[in-house]
PDB file of C-alpha atoms in Angstrom:
ATOM      1  CA  UNK A  28       0.181  -0.086  -0.053  1.00  0.00           C
ATOM      2  CA  UNK A  29       3.051   2.374   0.735  1.00  0.00           C
ATOM      3  CA  UNK A  30       4.834   1.681  -2.215  1.00  0.00           C
ATOM      4  CA  UNK A  31       4.907   4.457  -4.803  1.00  0.00           C
ATOM      5  CA  UNK A  32       3.203   2.168  -7.739  1.00  0.00           C
ATOM      6  CA  UNK A  33       0.414   2.933  -5.890  1.00  0.00           C
ATOM      7  CA  UNK A  34       0.169   6.473  -5.991  1.00  0.00           C
ATOM      8  CA  UNK A  35      -2.356   7.905  -9.337  1.00  0.00           C
ATOM      9  CA  UNK A  36      -3.383  11.067 -10.217  1.00  0.00           C
ATOM     10  CA  UNK A  37      -6.922  11.603  -9.368  1.00  0.00           C
ATOM     11  CA  UNK A  38      -9.348  12.229 -12.373  1.00  0.00           C
ATOM     12  CA  UNK A  39     -12.223  15.025 -12.914  1.00  0.00           C
ATOM     13  CA  UNK A  40     -14.590  12.649 -12.037  1.00  0.00           C
ATOM     14  CA  UNK A  41     -13.360  11.807  -8.285  1.00  0.00           C
ATOM     15  CA  UNK A  42     -13.293  15.299  -7.245  1.00  0.00           C
ATOM     16  CA  UNK A  43     -16.454  14.374  -4.649  1.00  0.00           C
ATOM     17  CA  UNK A  44     -14.959  11.379  -3.383  1.00  0.00           C
ATOM     18  CA  UNK A  45     -12.131  13.355  -2.401  1.00  0.00           C
ATOM     19  CA  UNK A  46     -13.906  15.974  -0.732  1.00  0.00           C
ATOM     20  CA  UNK A  47     -15.374  13.200   1.237  1.00  0.00           C
ATOM     21  CA  UNK A  48     -12.612  11.908   2.088  1.00  0.00           C
ATOM     22  CA  UNK A  49     -10.389  14.860   2.856  1.00  0.00           C
ATOM     23  CA  UNK A  50     -13.803  15.769   5.049  1.00  0.00           C
ATOM     24  CA  UNK A  51     -13.561  12.570   7.004  1.00  0.00           C
ATOM     25  CA  UNK A  52     -10.300  13.017   7.679  1.00  0.00           C
ATOM     26  CA  UNK A  53     -10.758  16.429   8.671  1.00  0.00           C
ATOM     27  CA  UNK A  54     -13.784  16.056  10.825  1.00  0.00           C
ATOM     28  CA  UNK A  55     -12.037  16.218  14.301  1.00  0.00           C
ATOM     29  CA  UNK A  56      -9.606  18.866  14.477  1.00  0.00           C
ATOM     30  CA  UNK A  57      -9.707  22.215  15.504  1.00  0.00           C
ATOM     31  CA  UNK A  58     -10.094  24.569  12.545  1.00  0.00           C
ATOM     32  CA  UNK A  59     -12.852  22.490  11.105  1.00  0.00           C
ATOM     33  CA  UNK A  60     -14.559  22.373  15.034  1.00  0.00           C
ATOM     34  CA  UNK A  61     -14.297  26.482  14.663  1.00  0.00           C
ATOM     35  CA  UNK A  62     -15.518  26.501  10.573  1.00  0.00           C
ATOM     36  CA  UNK A  63     -18.660  24.448  11.599  1.00  0.00           C
ATOM     37  CA  UNK A  64     -19.289  24.567  15.727  1.00  0.00           C
ATOM     38  CA  UNK A  65     -22.445  22.104  15.046  1.00  0.00           C
ATOM     39  CA  UNK A  66     -21.067  18.686  14.871  1.00  0.00           C
ATOM     40  CA  UNK A  67     -24.219  17.237  13.238  1.00  0.00           C
ATOM     41  CA  UNK A  68     -23.495  19.478   9.823  1.00  0.00           C
ATOM     42  CA  UNK A  69     -19.858  19.446  10.303  1.00  0.00           C
ATOM     43  CA  UNK A  70     -18.822  16.371   7.680  1.00  0.00           C
ATOM     44  CA  UNK A  71     -21.049  17.742   4.916  1.00  0.00           C
ATOM     45  CA  UNK A  72     -20.495  21.243   4.975  1.00  0.00           C
ATOM     46  CA  UNK A  73     -16.460  20.641   5.352  1.00  0.00           C
ATOM     47  CA  UNK A  74     -16.700  18.147   2.103  1.00  0.00           C
ATOM     48  CA  UNK A  75     -19.318  20.541  -0.062  1.00  0.00           C
ATOM     49  CA  UNK A  76     -16.392  23.116   0.809  1.00  0.00           C
ATOM     50  CA  UNK A  77     -13.606  20.954  -0.756  1.00  0.00           C
ATOM     51  CA  UNK A  78     -15.326  19.713  -3.347  1.00  0.00           C
ATOM     52  CA  UNK A  79     -15.479  23.821  -4.768  1.00  0.00           C
ATOM     53  CA  UNK A  80     -11.267  23.456  -4.013  1.00  0.00           C
ATOM     54  CA  UNK A  81     -10.695  20.025  -5.351  1.00  0.00           C
ATOM     55  CA  UNK A  82     -12.965  21.497  -8.153  1.00  0.00           C
ATOM     56  CA  UNK A  83     -10.323  24.324  -8.863  1.00  0.00           C
ATOM     57  CA  UNK A  84      -6.973  22.741  -8.033  1.00  0.00           C
ATOM     58  CA  UNK A  85      -7.659  19.854 -10.666  1.00  0.00           C
ATOM     59  CA  UNK A  86      -8.450  22.154 -13.226  1.00  0.00           C
ATOM     60  CA  UNK A  87      -4.940  23.714 -12.176  1.00  0.00           C
ATOM     61  CA  UNK A  88      -2.891  21.574 -10.093  1.00  0.00           C
ATOM     62  CA  UNK A  89      -3.388  18.127  -9.175  1.00  0.00           C
ATOM     63  CA  UNK A  90      -4.480  15.471  -6.563  1.00  0.00           C
ATOM     64  CA  UNK A  91      -2.361  12.224  -5.509  1.00  0.00           C
ATOM     65  CA  UNK A  92      -4.365   9.128  -4.379  1.00  0.00           C
ATOM     66  CA  UNK A  93      -2.996   6.408  -2.527  1.00  0.00           C
ATOM     67  CA  UNK A  94      -5.876   3.616  -2.713  1.00  0.00           C
ATOM     68  CA  UNK A  95      -8.913   4.791  -1.459  1.00  0.00           C
ATOM     69  CA  UNK A  96      -7.059   5.998   1.875  1.00  0.00           C
ATOM     70  CA  UNK A  97      -5.079   9.037   1.250  1.00  0.00           C
ATOM     71  CA  UNK A  98      -4.932  12.496  -0.830  1.00  0.00           C
ATOM     72  CA  UNK A  99      -2.091  15.227  -1.317  1.00  0.00           C
ATOM     73  CA  UNK A 100      -3.520  17.855  -3.046  1.00  0.00           C
ATOM     74  CA  UNK A 101      -1.194  20.430  -5.045  1.00  0.00           C
ATOM     75  CA  UNK A 102      -1.663  23.986  -6.532  1.00  0.00           C
ATOM     76  CA  UNK A 103       1.777  25.055  -8.358  1.00  0.00           C
ATOM     77  CA  UNK A 104       2.113  28.575  -7.817  1.00  0.00           C
ATOM     78  CA  UNK A 105       4.592  30.108 -10.539  1.00  0.00           C
ATOM     79  CA  UNK A 106       6.201  33.729 -10.487  1.00  0.00           C
ATOM     80  CA  UNK A 107       3.607  36.569 -11.916  1.00  0.00           C
ATOM     81  CA  UNK A 108       0.717  34.254 -12.128  1.00  0.00           C
ATOM     82  CA  UNK A 109      -2.067  34.939 -10.140  1.00  0.00           C
ATOM     83  CA  UNK A 110      -4.930  31.913 -11.083  1.00  0.00           C
ATOM     84  CA  UNK A 111      -8.337  32.563 -11.650  1.00  0.00           C
ATOM     85  CA  UNK A 112     -11.126  32.267  -8.560  1.00  0.00           C
ATOM     86  CA  UNK A 113     -12.859  28.964  -8.723  1.00  0.00           C
ATOM     87  CA  UNK A 114     -15.941  29.288 -11.079  1.00  0.00           C
ATOM     88  CA  UNK A 115     -19.469  31.061  -9.423  1.00  0.00           C
ATOM     89  CA  UNK A 116     -17.412  30.499  -5.714  1.00  0.00           C
ATOM     90  CA  UNK A 117     -19.231  33.182  -4.427  1.00  0.00           C
ATOM     91  CA  UNK A 118     -22.667  31.114  -4.915  1.00  0.00           C
ATOM     92  CA  UNK A 119     -20.821  27.610  -4.532  1.00  0.00           C
ATOM     93  CA  UNK A 120     -19.753  28.818  -0.963  1.00  0.00           C
ATOM     94  CA  UNK A 121     -23.016  29.876   0.197  1.00  0.00           C
ATOM     95  CA  UNK A 122     -24.533  26.724  -1.338  1.00  0.00           C
ATOM     96  CA  UNK A 123     -22.242  24.274   0.367  1.00  0.00           C
ATOM     97  CA  UNK A 124     -21.638  26.256   3.725  1.00  0.00           C
ATOM     98  CA  UNK A 125     -25.026  28.023   4.382  1.00  0.00           C
ATOM     99  CA  UNK A 126     -24.616  29.991   7.751  1.00  0.00           C
ATOM    100  CA  UNK A 127     -21.211  29.263   8.440  1.00  0.00           C
ATOM    101  CA  UNK A 128     -20.038  31.073   4.973  1.00  0.00           C
ATOM    102  CA  UNK A 129     -18.838  33.673   6.845  1.00  0.00           C
ATOM    103  CA  UNK A 130     -16.441  31.710   8.624  1.00  0.00           C
ATOM    104  CA  UNK A 131     -15.202  29.530   5.467  1.00  0.00           C
ATOM    105  CA  UNK A 132     -14.667  33.135   4.314  1.00  0.00           C
ATOM    106  CA  UNK A 133     -12.432  34.265   7.211  1.00  0.00           C
ATOM    107  CA  UNK A 134     -10.447  31.297   6.860  1.00  0.00           C
ATOM    108  CA  UNK A 135     -10.177  32.025   3.025  1.00  0.00           C
ATOM    109  CA  UNK A 136      -8.905  35.826   3.565  1.00  0.00           C
ATOM    110  CA  UNK A 137      -6.699  34.664   6.449  1.00  0.00           C
ATOM    111  CA  UNK A 138      -4.550  31.799   3.710  1.00  0.00           C
ATOM    112  CA  UNK A 139      -4.962  34.691   1.449  1.00  0.00           C
ATOM    113  CA  UNK A 140      -3.027  37.212   3.676  1.00  0.00           C
ATOM    114  CA  UNK A 141      -0.248  35.120   5.209  1.00  0.00           C
ATOM    115  CA  UNK A 142       0.398  33.263   1.386  1.00  0.00           C
ATOM    116  CA  UNK A 143       3.715  33.472  -0.347  1.00  0.00           C
ATOM    117  CA  UNK A 144       4.358  35.115  -3.723  1.00  0.00           C
ATOM    118  CA  UNK A 145       6.988  32.929  -4.431  1.00  0.00           C
ATOM    119  CA  UNK A 146       7.265  30.243  -7.038  1.00  0.00           C
ATOM    120  CA  UNK A 147       6.343  27.384  -5.348  1.00  0.00           C
ATOM    121  CA  UNK A 148       3.672  24.312  -5.051  1.00  0.00           C
ATOM    122  CA  UNK A 149       0.843  24.190  -2.017  1.00  0.00           C
ATOM    123  CA  UNK A 150      -0.047  21.694  -0.818  1.00  0.00           C
ATOM    124  CA  UNK A 151      -3.351  22.516   0.021  1.00  0.00           C
ATOM    125  CA  UNK A 152      -4.244  19.119   1.895  1.00  0.00           C
ATOM    126  CA  UNK A 153      -2.837  16.127   2.991  1.00  0.00           C
ATOM    127  CA  UNK A 154      -5.959  13.348   3.886  1.00  0.00           C
ATOM    128  CA  UNK A 155      -5.579  10.136   5.411  1.00  0.00           C
ATOM    129  CA  UNK A 156      -8.724   8.394   6.686  1.00  0.00           C
ATOM    130  CA  UNK A 157      -8.934   8.203   9.554  1.00  0.00           C
ATOM    131  CA  UNK A 158      -8.810   3.940   9.806  1.00  0.00           C
ATOM    132  CA  UNK A 159      -5.491   4.289   7.911  1.00  0.00           C
ATOM    133  CA  UNK A 160      -3.264   6.666  10.020  1.00  0.00           C
ATOM    134  CA  UNK A 161      -0.219   6.021  11.520  1.00  0.00           C
ATOM    135  CA  UNK A 162       0.757   3.626   8.394  1.00  0.00           C
ATOM    136  CA  UNK A 163       3.128   5.997   6.726  1.00  0.00           C
ATOM    137  CA  UNK A 164       0.301   6.699   3.931  1.00  0.00           C
ATOM    138  CA  UNK A 165       0.948  10.812   4.358  1.00  0.00           C
ATOM    139  CA  UNK A 166       4.655  10.574   4.244  1.00  0.00           C
ATOM    140  CA  UNK A 167       4.784   8.148   1.131  1.00  0.00           C
ATOM    141  CA  UNK A 168       2.304  10.676  -0.663  1.00  0.00           C
ATOM    142  CA  UNK A 169       4.454  13.894   0.194  1.00  0.00           C
ATOM    143  CA  UNK A 170       7.949  12.171  -0.705  1.00  0.00           C
ATOM    144  CA  UNK A 171       6.262  11.099  -3.662  1.00  0.00           C
ATOM    145  CA  UNK A 172       5.920  14.683  -4.998  1.00  0.00           C
ATOM    146  CA  UNK A 173       9.162  16.138  -3.485  1.00  0.00           C
ATOM    147  CA  UNK A 174      11.011  14.188  -5.659  1.00  0.00           C
ATOM    148  CA  UNK A 175       9.713  16.092  -8.384  1.00  0.00           C
ATOM    149  CA  UNK A 176       9.924  19.173  -6.801  1.00  0.00           C
ATOM    150  CA  UNK A 177      13.783  18.787  -6.024  1.00  0.00           C
ATOM    151  CA  UNK A 178      14.312  17.663  -9.559  1.00  0.00           C
ATOM    152  CA  UNK A 179      12.467  21.087 -11.073  1.00  0.00           C
ATOM    153  CA  UNK A 180      14.007  22.827  -7.872  1.00  0.00           C
ATOM    154  CA  UNK A 181      11.056  23.964  -6.840  1.00  0.00           C
ATOM    155  CA  UNK A 182       9.715  24.593  -2.881  1.00  0.00           C
ATOM    156  CA  UNK A 183       6.869  23.616  -1.109  1.00  0.00           C
ATOM    157  CA  UNK A 184       4.021  25.840   1.157  1.00  0.00           C
ATOM    158  CA  UNK A 185       1.867  24.478   3.621  1.00  0.00           C
ATOM    159  CA  UNK A 186      -0.261  25.916   6.562  1.00  0.00           C
ATOM    160  CA  UNK A 187      -0.355  23.185   9.330  1.00  0.00           C
ATOM    161  CA  UNK A 188      -3.341  22.661  11.515  1.00  0.00           C
ATOM    162  CA  UNK A 189      -1.900  22.311  14.644  1.00  0.00           C
ATOM    163  CA  UNK A 190       1.833  21.625  15.946  1.00  0.00           C
ATOM    164  CA  UNK A 191       1.298  17.796  16.017  1.00  0.00           C
ATOM    165  CA  UNK A 192       0.969  18.061  12.187  1.00  0.00           C
ATOM    166  CA  UNK A 193       3.782  20.423  11.914  1.00  0.00           C
ATOM    167  CA  UNK A 194       5.895  18.346  13.565  1.00  0.00           C
ATOM    168  CA  UNK A 195       5.414  15.397  10.526  1.00  0.00           C
ATOM    169  CA  UNK A 196       6.606  18.277   8.114  1.00  0.00           C
ATOM    170  CA  UNK A 197       9.172  19.121  10.202  1.00  0.00           C
ATOM    171  CA  UNK A 198      10.295  15.453   9.244  1.00  0.00           C
ATOM    172  CA  UNK A 199      10.121  15.966   5.950  1.00  0.00           C
ATOM    173  CA  UNK A 200      12.328  19.325   5.135  1.00  0.00           C
ATOM    174  CA  UNK A 201       9.660  21.770   6.064  1.00  0.00           C
ATOM    175  CA  UNK A 202      10.635  24.671   8.676  1.00  0.00           C
ATOM    176  CA  UNK A 203       8.385  27.108   9.828  1.00  0.00           C
ATOM    177  CA  UNK A 204       7.945  30.642   8.178  1.00  0.00           C
ATOM    178  CA  UNK A 205       6.617  33.640  10.380  1.00  0.00           C
ATOM    179  CA  UNK A 206       4.239  33.321  13.396  1.00  0.00           C
ATOM    180  CA  UNK A 207       1.084  31.466  12.988  1.00  0.00           C
ATOM    181  CA  UNK A 208      -1.526  32.751  12.194  1.00  0.00           C
ATOM    182  CA  UNK A 209      -5.095  32.658  14.041  1.00  0.00           C
ATOM    183  CA  UNK A 210      -8.782  32.826  12.972  1.00  0.00           C
ATOM    184  CA  UNK A 211     -11.195  35.143  14.537  1.00  0.00           C
ATOM    185  CA  UNK A 212     -11.737  33.784  18.486  1.00  0.00           C
ATOM    186  CA  UNK A 213     -10.061  30.637  16.418  1.00  0.00           C
ATOM    187  CA  UNK A 214      -6.810  28.258  16.860  1.00  0.00           C
ATOM    188  CA  UNK A 215      -3.985  29.079  15.028  1.00  0.00           C
ATOM    189  CA  UNK A 216      -2.703  28.089  11.890  1.00  0.00           C
ATOM    190  CA  UNK A 217       1.352  27.442  10.801  1.00  0.00           C
ATOM    191  CA  UNK A 218       2.446  28.456   7.689  1.00  0.00           C
ATOM    192  CA  UNK A 219       5.308  26.178   6.643  1.00  0.00           C
ATOM    193  CA  UNK A 220       7.575  26.164   3.813  1.00  0.00           C
ATOM    194  CA  UNK A 221      10.066  23.552   1.864  1.00  0.00           C
ATOM    195  CA  UNK A 222      13.152  24.630  -0.053  1.00  0.00           C
ATOM    196  CA  UNK A 223      14.029  22.195  -2.887  1.00  0.00           C
ATOM    197  CA  UNK A 224      16.661  18.970  -1.604  1.00  0.00           C
TER     198      UNK A 224
END
């Protein structure tokens, strides 16, 4: 399962399934609880939001899948190139997030304010299904794409949702980039950067 031969690129038609996997993996996170305080609609609301973002990445970047259990969502950022927002983003966000739309907008604004402008690949999501965590699947996906980035001389960037997650990324060559940023009355996020090896 952890061999690189099992890794493949997601197809456009799989965006909903990938979004569901990310929502399942991210549901227990503090940031998810801040975004959707009510636990009952949390997973469905997250999945709706992630579907918009995964669609966007599949149009402009790529998603690596490891079986049905893990996904890494990568979006390239080139020098001087500003990607358009997802089509009909405002209407789709409202439809997906309903009464929690303002919280998702606050998250968007916080991410945008801290996002670097140097060329890099942005790891938007690294998700492993709870039943498969602790088996090295996330590390396998990271190392798979890092090899490509190192050959190309390209950096990587991400926002870790906790110090525990940050420790995993530190083991793979990431370092903290500036101070953590906080969501309004919410948890901190930790920007991290990896130079090519």
